[in-house]
Coordinates of C-alpha atoms in Angstrom, one line a residue:
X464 CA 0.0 0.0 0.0
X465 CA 1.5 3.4 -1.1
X466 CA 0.6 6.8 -0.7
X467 CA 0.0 9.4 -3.2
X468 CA 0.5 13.1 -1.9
X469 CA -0.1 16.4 -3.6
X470 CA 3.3 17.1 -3.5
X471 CA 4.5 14.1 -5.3
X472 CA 1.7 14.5 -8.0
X473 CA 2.6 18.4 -8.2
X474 CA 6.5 17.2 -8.4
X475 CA 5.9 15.2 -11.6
X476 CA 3.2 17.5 -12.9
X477 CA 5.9 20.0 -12.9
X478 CA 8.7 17.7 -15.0
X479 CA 5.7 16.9 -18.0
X480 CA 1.7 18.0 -17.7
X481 CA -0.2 14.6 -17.8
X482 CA -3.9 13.8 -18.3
X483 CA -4.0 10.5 -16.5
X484 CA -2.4 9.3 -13.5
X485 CA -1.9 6.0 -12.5
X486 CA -2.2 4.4 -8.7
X487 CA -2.0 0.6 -7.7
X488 CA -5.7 -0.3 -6.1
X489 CA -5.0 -0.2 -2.3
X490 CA -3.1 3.2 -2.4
X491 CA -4.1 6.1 -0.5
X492 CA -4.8 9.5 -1.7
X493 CA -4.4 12.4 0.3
X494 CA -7.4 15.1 0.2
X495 CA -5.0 17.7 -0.6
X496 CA -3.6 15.1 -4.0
X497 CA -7.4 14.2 -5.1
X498 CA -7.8 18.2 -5.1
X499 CA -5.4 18.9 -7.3
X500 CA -6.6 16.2 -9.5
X501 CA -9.6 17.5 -9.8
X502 CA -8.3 20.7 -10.5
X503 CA -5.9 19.6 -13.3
X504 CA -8.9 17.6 -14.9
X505 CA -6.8 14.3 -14.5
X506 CA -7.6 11.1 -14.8
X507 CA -6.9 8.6 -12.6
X508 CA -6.7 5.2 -13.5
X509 CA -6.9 2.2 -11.0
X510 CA -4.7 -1.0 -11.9
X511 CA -5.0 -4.2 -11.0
X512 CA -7.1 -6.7 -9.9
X513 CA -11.1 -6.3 -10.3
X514 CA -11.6 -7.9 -6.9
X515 CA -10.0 -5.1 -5.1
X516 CA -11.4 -2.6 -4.1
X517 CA -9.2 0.7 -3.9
X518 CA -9.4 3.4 -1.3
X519 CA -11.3 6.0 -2.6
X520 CA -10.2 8.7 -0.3
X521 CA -8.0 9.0 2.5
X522 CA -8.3 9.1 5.6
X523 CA -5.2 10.7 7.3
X524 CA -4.8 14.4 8.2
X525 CA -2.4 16.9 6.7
X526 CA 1.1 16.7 8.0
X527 CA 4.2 18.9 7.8
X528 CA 5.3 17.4 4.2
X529 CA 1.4 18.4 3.2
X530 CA 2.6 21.7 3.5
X531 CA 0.8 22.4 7.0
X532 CA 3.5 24.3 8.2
X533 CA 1.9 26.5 10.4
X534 CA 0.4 23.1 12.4
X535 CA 4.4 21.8 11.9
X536 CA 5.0 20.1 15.9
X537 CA 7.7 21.5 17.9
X538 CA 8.3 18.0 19.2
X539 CA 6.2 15.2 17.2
X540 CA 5.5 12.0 18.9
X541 CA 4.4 9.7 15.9
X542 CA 5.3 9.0 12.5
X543 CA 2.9 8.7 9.9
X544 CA 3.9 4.7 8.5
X545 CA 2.8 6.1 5.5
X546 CA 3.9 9.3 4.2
X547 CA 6.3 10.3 7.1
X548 CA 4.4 12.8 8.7
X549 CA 5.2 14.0 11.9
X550 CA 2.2 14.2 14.7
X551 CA 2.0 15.4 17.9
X552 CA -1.4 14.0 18.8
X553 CA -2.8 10.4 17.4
X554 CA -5.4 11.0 15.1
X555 CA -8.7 9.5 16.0
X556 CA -8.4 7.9 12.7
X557 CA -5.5 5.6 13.0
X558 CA -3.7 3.4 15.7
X559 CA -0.3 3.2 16.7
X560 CA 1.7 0.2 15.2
X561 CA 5.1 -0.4 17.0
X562 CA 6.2 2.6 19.5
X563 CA 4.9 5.3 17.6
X564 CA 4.4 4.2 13.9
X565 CA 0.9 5.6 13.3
X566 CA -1.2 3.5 10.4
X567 CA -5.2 3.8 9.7
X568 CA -7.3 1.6 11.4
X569 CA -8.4 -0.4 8.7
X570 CA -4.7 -1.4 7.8
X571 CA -4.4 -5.2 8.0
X572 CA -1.6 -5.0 10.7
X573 CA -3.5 -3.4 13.0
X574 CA -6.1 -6.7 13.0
X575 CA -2.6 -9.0 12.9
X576 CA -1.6 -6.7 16.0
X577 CA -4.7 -7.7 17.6
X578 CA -4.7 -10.6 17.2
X579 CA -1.2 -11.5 18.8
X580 CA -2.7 -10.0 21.8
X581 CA -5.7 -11.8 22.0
X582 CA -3.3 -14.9 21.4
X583 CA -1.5 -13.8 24.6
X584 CA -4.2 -13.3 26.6
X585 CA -4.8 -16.6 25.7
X586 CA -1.9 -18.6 26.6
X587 CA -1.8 -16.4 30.0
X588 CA -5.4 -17.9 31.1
X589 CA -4.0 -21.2 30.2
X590 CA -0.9 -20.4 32.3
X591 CA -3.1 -20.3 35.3
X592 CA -5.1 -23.0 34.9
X593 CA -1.5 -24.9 34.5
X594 CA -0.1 -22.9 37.3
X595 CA -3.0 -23.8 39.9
X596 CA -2.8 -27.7 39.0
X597 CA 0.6 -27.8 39.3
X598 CA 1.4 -28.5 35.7
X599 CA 5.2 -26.7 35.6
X600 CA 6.1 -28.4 32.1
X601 CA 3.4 -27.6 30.3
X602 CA 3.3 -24.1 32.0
X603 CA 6.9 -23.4 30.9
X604 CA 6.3 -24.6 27.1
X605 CA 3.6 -22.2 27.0
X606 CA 6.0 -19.3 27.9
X607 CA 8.2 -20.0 25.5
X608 CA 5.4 -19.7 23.1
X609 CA 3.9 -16.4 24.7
X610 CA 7.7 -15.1 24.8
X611 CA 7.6 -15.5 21.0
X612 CA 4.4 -14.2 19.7
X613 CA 5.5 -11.1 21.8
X614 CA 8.1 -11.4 19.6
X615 CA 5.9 -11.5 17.0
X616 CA 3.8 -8.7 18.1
X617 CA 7.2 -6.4 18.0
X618 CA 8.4 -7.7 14.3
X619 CA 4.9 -6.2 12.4
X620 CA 7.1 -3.0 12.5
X621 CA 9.7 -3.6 9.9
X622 CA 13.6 -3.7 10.8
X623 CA 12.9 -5.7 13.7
X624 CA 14.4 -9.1 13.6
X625 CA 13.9 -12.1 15.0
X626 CA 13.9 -16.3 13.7
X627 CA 11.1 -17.4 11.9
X628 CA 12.8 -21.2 12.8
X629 CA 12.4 -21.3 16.1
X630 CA 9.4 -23.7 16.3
X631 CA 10.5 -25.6 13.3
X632 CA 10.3 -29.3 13.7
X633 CA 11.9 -32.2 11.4
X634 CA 9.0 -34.7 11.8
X635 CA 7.3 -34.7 8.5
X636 CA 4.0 -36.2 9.8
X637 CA 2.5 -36.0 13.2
X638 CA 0.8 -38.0 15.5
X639 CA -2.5 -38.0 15.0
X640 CA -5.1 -37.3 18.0
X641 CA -7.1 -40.8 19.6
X642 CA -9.9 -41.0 21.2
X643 CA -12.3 -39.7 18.4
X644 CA -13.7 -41.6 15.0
X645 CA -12.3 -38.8 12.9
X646 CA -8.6 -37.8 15.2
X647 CA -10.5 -34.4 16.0
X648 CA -10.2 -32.8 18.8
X649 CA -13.3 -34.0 20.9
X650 CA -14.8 -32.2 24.2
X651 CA -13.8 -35.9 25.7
X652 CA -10.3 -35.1 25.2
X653 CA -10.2 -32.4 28.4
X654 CA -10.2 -28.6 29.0
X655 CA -6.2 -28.5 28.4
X656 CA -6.2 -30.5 24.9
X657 CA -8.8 -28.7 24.0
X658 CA -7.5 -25.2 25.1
X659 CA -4.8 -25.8 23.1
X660 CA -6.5 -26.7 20.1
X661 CA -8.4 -22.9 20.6
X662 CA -4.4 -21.4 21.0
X663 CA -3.9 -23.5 17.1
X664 CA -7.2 -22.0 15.9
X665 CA -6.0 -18.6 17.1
X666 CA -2.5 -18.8 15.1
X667 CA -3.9 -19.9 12.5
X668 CA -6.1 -17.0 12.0
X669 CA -3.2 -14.9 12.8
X670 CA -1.5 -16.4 9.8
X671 CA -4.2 -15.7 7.5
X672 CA -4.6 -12.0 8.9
X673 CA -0.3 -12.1 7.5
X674 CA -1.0 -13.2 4.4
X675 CA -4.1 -10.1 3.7
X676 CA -1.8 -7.8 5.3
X677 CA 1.5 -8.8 3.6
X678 CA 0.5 -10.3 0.0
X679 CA 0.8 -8.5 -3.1
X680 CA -0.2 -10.1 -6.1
X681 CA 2.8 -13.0 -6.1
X682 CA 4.6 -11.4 -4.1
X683 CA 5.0 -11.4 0.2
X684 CA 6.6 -8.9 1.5
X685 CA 6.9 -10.4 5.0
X686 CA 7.4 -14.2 4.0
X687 CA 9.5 -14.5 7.8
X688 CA 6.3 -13.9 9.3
X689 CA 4.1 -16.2 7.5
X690 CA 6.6 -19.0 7.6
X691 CA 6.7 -18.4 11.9
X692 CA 3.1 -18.9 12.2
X693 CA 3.2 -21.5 10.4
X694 CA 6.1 -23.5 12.3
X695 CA 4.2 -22.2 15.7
X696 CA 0.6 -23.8 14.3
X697 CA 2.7 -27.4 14.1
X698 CA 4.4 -26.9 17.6
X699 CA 1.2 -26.2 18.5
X700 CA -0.2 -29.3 17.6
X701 CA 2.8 -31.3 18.7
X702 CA 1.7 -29.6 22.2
X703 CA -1.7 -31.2 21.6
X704 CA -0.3 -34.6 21.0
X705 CA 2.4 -34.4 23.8
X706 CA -1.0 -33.7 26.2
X707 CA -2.9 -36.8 25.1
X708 CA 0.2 -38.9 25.7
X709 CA 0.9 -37.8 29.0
X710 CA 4.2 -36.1 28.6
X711 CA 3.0 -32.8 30.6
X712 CA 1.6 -34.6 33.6
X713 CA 0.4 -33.2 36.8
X714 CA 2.7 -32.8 39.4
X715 CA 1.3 -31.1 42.6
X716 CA -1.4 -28.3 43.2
X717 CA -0.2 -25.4 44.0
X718 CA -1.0 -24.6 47.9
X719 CA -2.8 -21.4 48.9

């Protein structure tokens, strides 16, 4: 998704007059750019595919390279992800992505950003049902995985690095689930198995969330990210397995 301002149109207006103007079909246009289209009697042309829909009009306010100088901040706290534009105050329009990245709401990351918290606020009530029945190992592989979707949650910002191997596993094929006619997870299974299987269903929503927010045409621009969730949906399942055979037992309740 780019952005087209009125001083990037005006720049190349400037080199050659056009009478069309051409924008990919998720690229924002600023208020101040659609104006001077208008004004100029220009054309503009969406390309690409006819099942996308493009954003008619934007969203985000003027900023200093809008030519708002008189509003220009002093000392700006956020960063428009978009066009660089520096804010003192968040727009009630748009969320901050990162420490102070600002993108609109609607932007696919902000969902994938949810997302990862709801996924953490997930593993932490599972922690405590683990915690409280004395289940230490399972407890502890759960904060490996909470440890990394906060990772996660920190790499939507670009530049921030971090392995998208860490849960990869060699086994080609794993064990299915017992205990059901089909090897679904069944309410017979218990509240942990199945817990887990709503942690799986939550990553791999996550992971489609990536793919909307990161796929352009054939190209991914974040293909780290997509292959992550994906090695965390099969650890996940592993976890599942590991349950059903036993491997994170109960120990001792925890006294109060």
């Amino acid at each position: 998704m780019g952005v087209v301002t009125e001083a990037r149109i005006r720049s190349e207006y400037r080199k050659a007059a056009f009478t069309t103007f051409e924008v990919e079909p998720k690229d924002i246009i600023t208020p101040s750019a659609r104006q001077f289209i208008q004004d100029k009697g220009i054309a503009l042309v969406i390309r690409g595919q006819d099942d996308v829909t493009p954003v008619e009009e934007s969203l985000i306010p003027a900023t200093v390279d809008e030519g708002d100088n008189s509003a220009a901040p002093s000392a700006p706290r956020f960063i428009c992800d978009y066009t660089g534009g520096e804010f003192t105050e968040k727009p009630d329009c748009m969320a901050v992505l990162g420490d102070n990245r600002l993108v609109l709401l609607t932007d696919p990351r902000i969902a994938l950003q949810e997302q990862f918290d709801r996924l953490q606020a997930d593993i932490l009530c599972l922690q405590v049902d683990c915690a409280e029945s004395g289940r230490k190992a399972l407890c502890d592989e759960l904060q490996k995985v909470l440890d990394y979707v906060r990772q996660l949650t920190i790499a939507i910002v670009p530049g921030e690095a971090f392995d998208p191997d860490v849960f990869k596993t060699q086994d080609t094929e794993p064990a299915p689930l017992h205990g059901s006619e089909d090897g679904l997870p069944h309410y017979s299974m218990g509240r942990t198995l199945v817990s887990l299987n709503r942690l799986r269903a939550g990553i791999r929503e996550a992971e489609l969330t990536a793919v909307h927010a990161y796929q352009r045409g054939q190209r991914c621009e974040r293909p780290d990210m997509l292959r992550a969730l994906h090695h965390l949906s099969g650890h996940c399942y592993q976890m599942m397995v590991r349950e059903q055979a036993g491997e994170f037992a109960s120990v001792q309740p925890l006294s109060h």
